[in-house]
Amino acid sequence: MRELIRADSHDRNRSLGWVAVWWIETFCVHGPGDVQGQPVALDDEFTAFVVDVYALDGDGRRLYDSAFMSRAKGRAKSELAGFIVLFEAMGPARFSHYARGGETYERNGLVYTYAAGEPVGVEVTAPVIRCLATEEGQAGNTYDNVYFNLTEGVLSEGLPRDAAGLTRIFLPGGGEIVPSTASNSSKDGGKETMVVFDETHLYNRPELKRMYQTVRRNLAKRKIAEPWSLETSTMYLPGEKSVAEETHELAKLINEGKTKRQRLLFDHREADADIDLTDEDQVRAGIAEAYGPFAEIMDVDRILSEFYDPRNDPSDSRRYYFNQPTSARDAWVTAPEWNACYVDKPVKPGEDVTLGFDGSRKRARGVTDATALIGCRVSDGHLFEIKVWEQPNGPSGDDWAVPVDEVDYEVAKAFETYNVVGMFADPARWESYIAKWEAAYGKKLKAKASQSNPIAWWMTGNRSYLVVRAVEQFSTAILDKELTHDGSLALTRHVLNARRRIGRSGITIAKSHPESRDKIDAAVSALLAYQARLVALSKGEATRSTFIPRRIR
């Protein structure tokens, strides 16, 4: 599975990436390793990424201020970043004009001919390129590749003696390439035209995150040079709040339309979620999917042995070699478990459904939780998002409050659209509205006919044993695939944000900490919708068409 986020105006025909691919394959060689010194031939996937990275808007300016590539361990991401650094340093990496036809670029007697209408590039003036490493005394894989090319490769020809060193490379005509660590990343004035942040899943310590933020801010200083950054990473470990995790979270918000369009190119590839690790054929297929065309030259048998080595944590193997999100150690539901329950089975108007509702009204300690209305089809336990309301990021969210009238409208609309046979809602902060809904729909809802309040379902108070049972039933249904979901981005994010907490009665769920901005309200709403379905079935208020719900003793 490949997730690609690009600008709406993205056009691969309007890109300097085509000349960049030719330049890399013509002048670069492989860096340290088994094929060092050999010519480069970019596969289709890396070619597409380079073309995307250098996409232009209608005025010839770069579409993206930042780019992010996430691939499985060993995919040669750092080496590709090194090739891009070399092109930035010495190639025609910025827009000049559109070719009229027959115009050429020449270096060392080798010629690239631009097609009519293709963007023509020029070299960056006095480029300053920084390659970030995570540890002191370590130049990093990207810089190692650059250094090898400028000392052993074709590009070393004509360079002054000692121009390329282990701590700095001086470029002909001015400019430099510098490896940096957290201790020295902000000492040189911040005039970068490009920065590579390699393996940002490792940027989880405060000093590394400060380094990232400082250098990113510096990129706004040289308008004409159009500075930009490139992140490469393997899948992060959820909960560490690494730079890679934060970039993934930004990409999710962009996908959901919950933040203004950022100038980010996001390119992530992972194996399918529903892979049985006991089935070797499925594992091989997962490796092929995660590595794409690079799988043809990978030692797949060696990677298989890593999966089946009992000394290795299967979650780590999934993260490294499938490039899949695993989960924090206290996660309620893991990403592979949840993703394996996705099906495309839209709920039609008039079908029997139950509803779950949970939410907040006002900011608490500077943090606003979300509010969510989730549905569950009674016949098969299919969960679907009706609406999720979340505080926007940034200044626009400072004075935000849940639009209560819109919430009330969506509840009424759900009752009009579907045959709602049950609804559970946590009354906290919504007591008056839930009383209103009970008055309007209570006679229809018989899921809790033995009680006077057919909708209210408290998640707090002296009901911990009921919450524990509901959590266990929901978790079991996921593991046994007795429920499915519509792949809603907000619902998925909230479910994966939820953390297991052990109380006196058993396992419940909560946010990672009370002040966390990672919302779980849609997860609670889904749990309530599913619980309402089980009760509706047990009371005979709906027709069961697929299976008898499991009883938790």
mmCIF file of C-alpha atoms in Angstrom, residues 376-539:
data_model
loop_
_atom_site.group_PDB
_atom_site.id
_atom_site.type_symbol
_atom_site.label_atom_id
_atom_site.label_comp_id
_atom_site.label_asym_id
_atom_site.label_seq_id
_atom_site.Cartn_x
_atom_site.Cartn_y
_atom_site.Cartn_z
ATOM 1 C CA CYS A 376 -22.747 0.558 13.615
ATOM 2 C CA ARG A 377 -24.723 -1.549 11.147
ATOM 3 C CA VAL A 378 -26.640 -4.141 13.130
ATOM 4 C CA SER A 379 -26.534 -6.935 10.554
ATOM 5 C CA ASP A 380 -22.745 -7.331 10.505
ATOM 6 C CA GLY A 381 -21.178 -4.972 13.054
ATOM 7 C CA HIS A 382 -19.797 -2.558 10.470
ATOM 8 C CA LEU A 383 -18.663 0.718 12.086
ATOM 9 C CA PHE A 384 -18.836 3.940 10.116
ATOM 10 C CA GLU A 385 -18.113 7.586 10.851
ATOM 11 C CA ILE A 386 -21.084 9.927 10.782
ATOM 12 C CA LYS A 387 -19.231 13.002 12.027
ATOM 13 C CA VAL A 388 -16.179 13.830 14.141
ATOM 14 C CA TRP A 389 -15.563 17.359 15.405
ATOM 15 C CA GLU A 390 -12.016 18.307 16.447
ATOM 16 C CA GLN A 391 -10.297 21.522 17.432
ATOM 17 C CA PRO A 392 -8.263 22.837 14.453
ATOM 18 C CA ASN A 393 -4.504 23.080 14.869
ATOM 19 C CA GLY A 394 -2.790 26.446 15.043
ATOM 20 C CA PRO A 395 -4.159 29.896 15.842
ATOM 21 C CA SER A 396 -7.493 29.201 14.154
ATOM 22 C CA GLY A 397 -8.251 26.715 16.918
ATOM 23 C CA ASP A 398 -7.553 29.017 19.870
ATOM 24 C CA ASP A 399 -11.168 30.116 20.300
ATOM 25 C CA TRP A 400 -12.757 27.001 18.850
ATOM 26 C CA ALA A 401 -15.680 25.310 20.566
ATOM 27 C CA VAL A 402 -17.746 22.300 19.588
ATOM 28 C CA PRO A 403 -20.615 23.438 17.298
ATOM 29 C CA VAL A 404 -23.405 22.053 19.473
ATOM 30 C CA ASP A 405 -26.188 22.982 17.047
ATOM 31 C CA GLU A 406 -24.412 21.063 14.288
ATOM 32 C CA VAL A 407 -24.016 18.073 16.607
ATOM 33 C CA ASP A 408 -27.727 18.164 17.412
ATOM 34 C CA TYR A 409 -28.520 18.387 13.695
ATOM 35 C CA GLU A 410 -26.327 15.384 12.814
ATOM 36 C CA VAL A 411 -28.030 13.246 15.458
ATOM 37 C CA ALA A 412 -31.451 14.181 14.082
ATOM 38 C CA LYS A 413 -30.262 13.551 10.532
ATOM 39 C CA ALA A 414 -28.963 10.079 11.499
ATOM 40 C CA PHE A 415 -32.387 9.144 12.886
ATOM 41 C CA GLU A 416 -33.999 10.337 9.662
ATOM 42 C CA THR A 417 -31.529 8.555 7.367
ATOM 43 C CA TYR A 418 -31.280 5.157 9.069
ATOM 44 C CA ASN A 419 -33.535 2.888 11.076
ATOM 45 C CA VAL A 420 -31.855 3.571 14.409
ATOM 46 C CA VAL A 421 -32.654 0.741 16.823
ATOM 47 C CA GLY A 422 -30.269 1.731 19.601
ATOM 48 C CA MET A 423 -28.090 4.613 20.770
ATOM 49 C CA PHE A 424 -25.691 4.919 23.686
ATOM 50 C CA ALA A 425 -24.124 8.247 24.632
ATOM 51 C CA ASP A 426 -21.850 9.244 27.492
ATOM 52 C CA PRO A 427 -23.811 12.096 29.137
ATOM 53 C CA ALA A 428 -20.743 13.874 30.592
ATOM 54 C CA ARG A 429 -20.999 17.569 29.569
ATOM 55 C CA TRP A 430 -23.966 16.766 27.287
ATOM 56 C CA GLU A 431 -26.671 16.032 29.855
ATOM 57 C CA SER A 432 -29.234 18.511 28.510
ATOM 58 C CA TYR A 433 -28.815 17.387 24.915
ATOM 59 C CA ILE A 434 -29.011 13.710 25.777
ATOM 60 C CA ALA A 435 -32.166 14.406 27.781
ATOM 61 C CA LYS A 436 -33.533 16.124 24.664
ATOM 62 C CA TRP A 437 -32.632 13.134 22.465
ATOM 63 C CA GLU A 438 -34.207 10.719 24.940
ATOM 64 C CA ALA A 439 -37.402 12.757 24.867
ATOM 65 C CA ALA A 440 -37.421 12.817 21.058
ATOM 66 C CA TYR A 441 -36.357 9.236 20.315
ATOM 67 C CA GLY A 442 -36.711 7.327 23.574
ATOM 68 C CA LYS A 443 -40.007 5.656 22.699
ATOM 69 C CA LYS A 444 -38.433 4.189 19.577
ATOM 70 C CA LEU A 445 -35.297 2.983 21.298
ATOM 71 C CA LYS A 446 -35.987 -0.147 23.291
ATOM 72 C CA ALA A 447 -32.411 -1.366 23.615
ATOM 73 C CA LYS A 448 -32.568 -0.416 27.299
ATOM 74 C CA ALA A 449 -36.319 -0.633 27.744
ATOM 75 C CA SER A 450 -35.930 -1.730 31.374
ATOM 76 C CA GLN A 451 -34.462 1.664 32.248
ATOM 77 C CA SER A 452 -35.981 5.112 32.149
ATOM 78 C CA ASN A 453 -33.053 6.554 30.157
ATOM 79 C CA PRO A 454 -32.638 4.529 26.935
ATOM 80 C CA ILE A 455 -29.657 6.567 25.600
ATOM 81 C CA ALA A 456 -27.457 7.646 28.526
ATOM 82 C CA TRP A 457 -24.553 5.242 29.080
ATOM 83 C CA TRP A 458 -22.049 6.602 31.585
ATOM 84 C CA MET A 459 -18.359 5.763 31.025
ATOM 85 C CA THR A 460 -17.542 6.941 34.557
ATOM 86 C CA GLY A 461 -18.942 6.538 38.046
ATOM 87 C CA ASN A 462 -19.846 3.247 39.688
ATOM 88 C CA ARG A 463 -20.099 1.393 36.370
ATOM 89 C CA SER A 464 -16.527 0.259 35.871
ATOM 90 C CA TYR A 465 -17.510 -3.411 35.508
ATOM 91 C CA LEU A 466 -19.822 -2.490 32.582
ATOM 92 C CA VAL A 467 -17.105 -0.441 30.896
ATOM 93 C CA VAL A 468 -14.596 -3.270 31.326
ATOM 94 C CA ARG A 469 -17.027 -5.743 29.771
ATOM 95 C CA ALA A 470 -17.757 -3.415 26.838
ATOM 96 C CA VAL A 471 -14.031 -2.877 26.230
ATOM 97 C CA GLU A 472 -13.407 -6.629 26.292
ATOM 98 C CA GLN A 473 -16.276 -7.359 23.909
ATOM 99 C CA PHE A 474 -15.052 -4.728 21.461
ATOM 100 C CA SER A 475 -11.433 -5.939 21.644
ATOM 101 C CA THR A 476 -12.461 -9.560 21.112
ATOM 102 C CA ALA A 477 -14.620 -8.593 18.132
ATOM 103 C CA ILE A 478 -11.582 -6.924 16.520
ATOM 104 C CA LEU A 479 -9.315 -9.930 17.096
ATOM 105 C CA ASP A 480 -11.947 -12.351 15.787
ATOM 106 C CA LYS A 481 -12.946 -9.966 12.961
ATOM 107 C CA GLU A 482 -16.517 -9.960 14.179
ATOM 108 C CA LEU A 483 -16.680 -6.241 13.457
ATOM 109 C CA THR A 484 -15.472 -4.200 10.514
ATOM 110 C CA HIS A 485 -15.023 -0.492 9.849
ATOM 111 C CA ASP A 486 -15.091 1.970 6.974
ATOM 112 C CA GLY A 487 -11.463 3.097 7.219
ATOM 113 C CA SER A 488 -12.415 6.541 8.520
ATOM 114 C CA LEU A 489 -9.173 8.424 9.138
ATOM 115 C CA ALA A 490 -10.439 10.132 12.294
ATOM 116 C CA LEU A 491 -11.907 6.929 13.750
ATOM 117 C CA THR A 492 -8.705 5.019 12.972
ATOM 118 C CA ARG A 493 -6.557 7.703 14.540
ATOM 119 C CA HIS A 494 -8.652 7.769 17.713
ATOM 120 C CA VAL A 495 -8.716 3.973 18.079
ATOM 121 C CA LEU A 496 -4.931 3.794 17.729
ATOM 122 C CA ASN A 497 -4.516 6.670 20.199
ATOM 123 C CA ALA A 498 -6.394 4.776 22.943
ATOM 124 C CA ARG A 499 -4.299 3.230 25.708
ATOM 125 C CA ARG A 500 -5.046 0.261 27.961
ATOM 126 C CA ARG A 501 -5.465 1.094 31.637
ATOM 127 C CA ILE A 502 -5.844 -1.570 34.346
ATOM 128 C CA GLY A 503 -8.356 -0.740 37.051
ATOM 129 C CA ARG A 504 -9.906 -2.653 39.914
ATOM 130 C CA SER A 505 -12.487 -4.268 37.632
ATOM 131 C CA GLY A 506 -10.193 -4.953 34.661
ATOM 132 C CA ILE A 507 -8.974 -3.214 31.512
ATOM 133 C CA THR A 508 -10.450 0.104 30.443
ATOM 134 C CA ILE A 509 -9.198 2.709 27.943
ATOM 135 C CA ALA A 510 -7.926 6.280 28.273
ATOM 136 C CA LYS A 511 -5.749 8.895 26.589
ATOM 137 C CA SER A 512 -1.992 8.454 26.969
ATOM 138 C CA HIS A 513 -2.135 11.218 29.603
ATOM 139 C CA PRO A 514 -4.888 13.682 30.565
ATOM 140 C CA GLU A 515 -3.303 16.662 28.775
ATOM 141 C CA SER A 516 -2.546 14.744 25.579
ATOM 142 C CA ARG A 517 -3.808 16.254 22.343
ATOM 143 C CA ASP A 518 -4.256 12.722 20.924
ATOM 144 C CA LYS A 519 -8.021 12.292 20.838
ATOM 145 C CA ILE A 520 -9.907 9.051 21.575
ATOM 146 C CA ASP A 521 -13.544 10.241 21.554
ATOM 147 C CA ALA A 522 -14.347 8.521 18.246
ATOM 148 C CA ALA A 523 -12.979 5.270 19.700
ATOM 149 C CA VAL A 524 -15.295 5.590 22.714
ATOM 150 C CA SER A 525 -18.204 6.401 20.391
ATOM 151 C CA ALA A 526 -17.449 3.285 18.327
ATOM 152 C CA LEU A 527 -17.340 1.181 21.489
ATOM 153 C CA LEU A 528 -20.741 2.583 22.544
ATOM 154 C CA ALA A 529 -22.251 2.028 19.091
ATOM 155 C CA TYR A 530 -21.046 -1.578 19.094
ATOM 156 C CA GLN A 531 -22.318 -2.110 22.634
ATOM 157 C CA ALA A 532 -25.724 -0.737 21.609
ATOM 158 C CA ARG A 533 -25.766 -3.234 18.746
ATOM 159 C CA LEU A 534 -25.085 -6.177 21.075
ATOM 160 C CA VAL A 535 -27.832 -5.076 23.403
ATOM 161 C CA ALA A 536 -30.262 -4.519 20.511
ATOM 162 C CA LEU A 537 -29.580 -8.027 19.233
ATOM 163 C CA SER A 538 -29.966 -9.573 22.680
ATOM 164 C CA LYS A 539 -33.293 -7.756 23.170
#
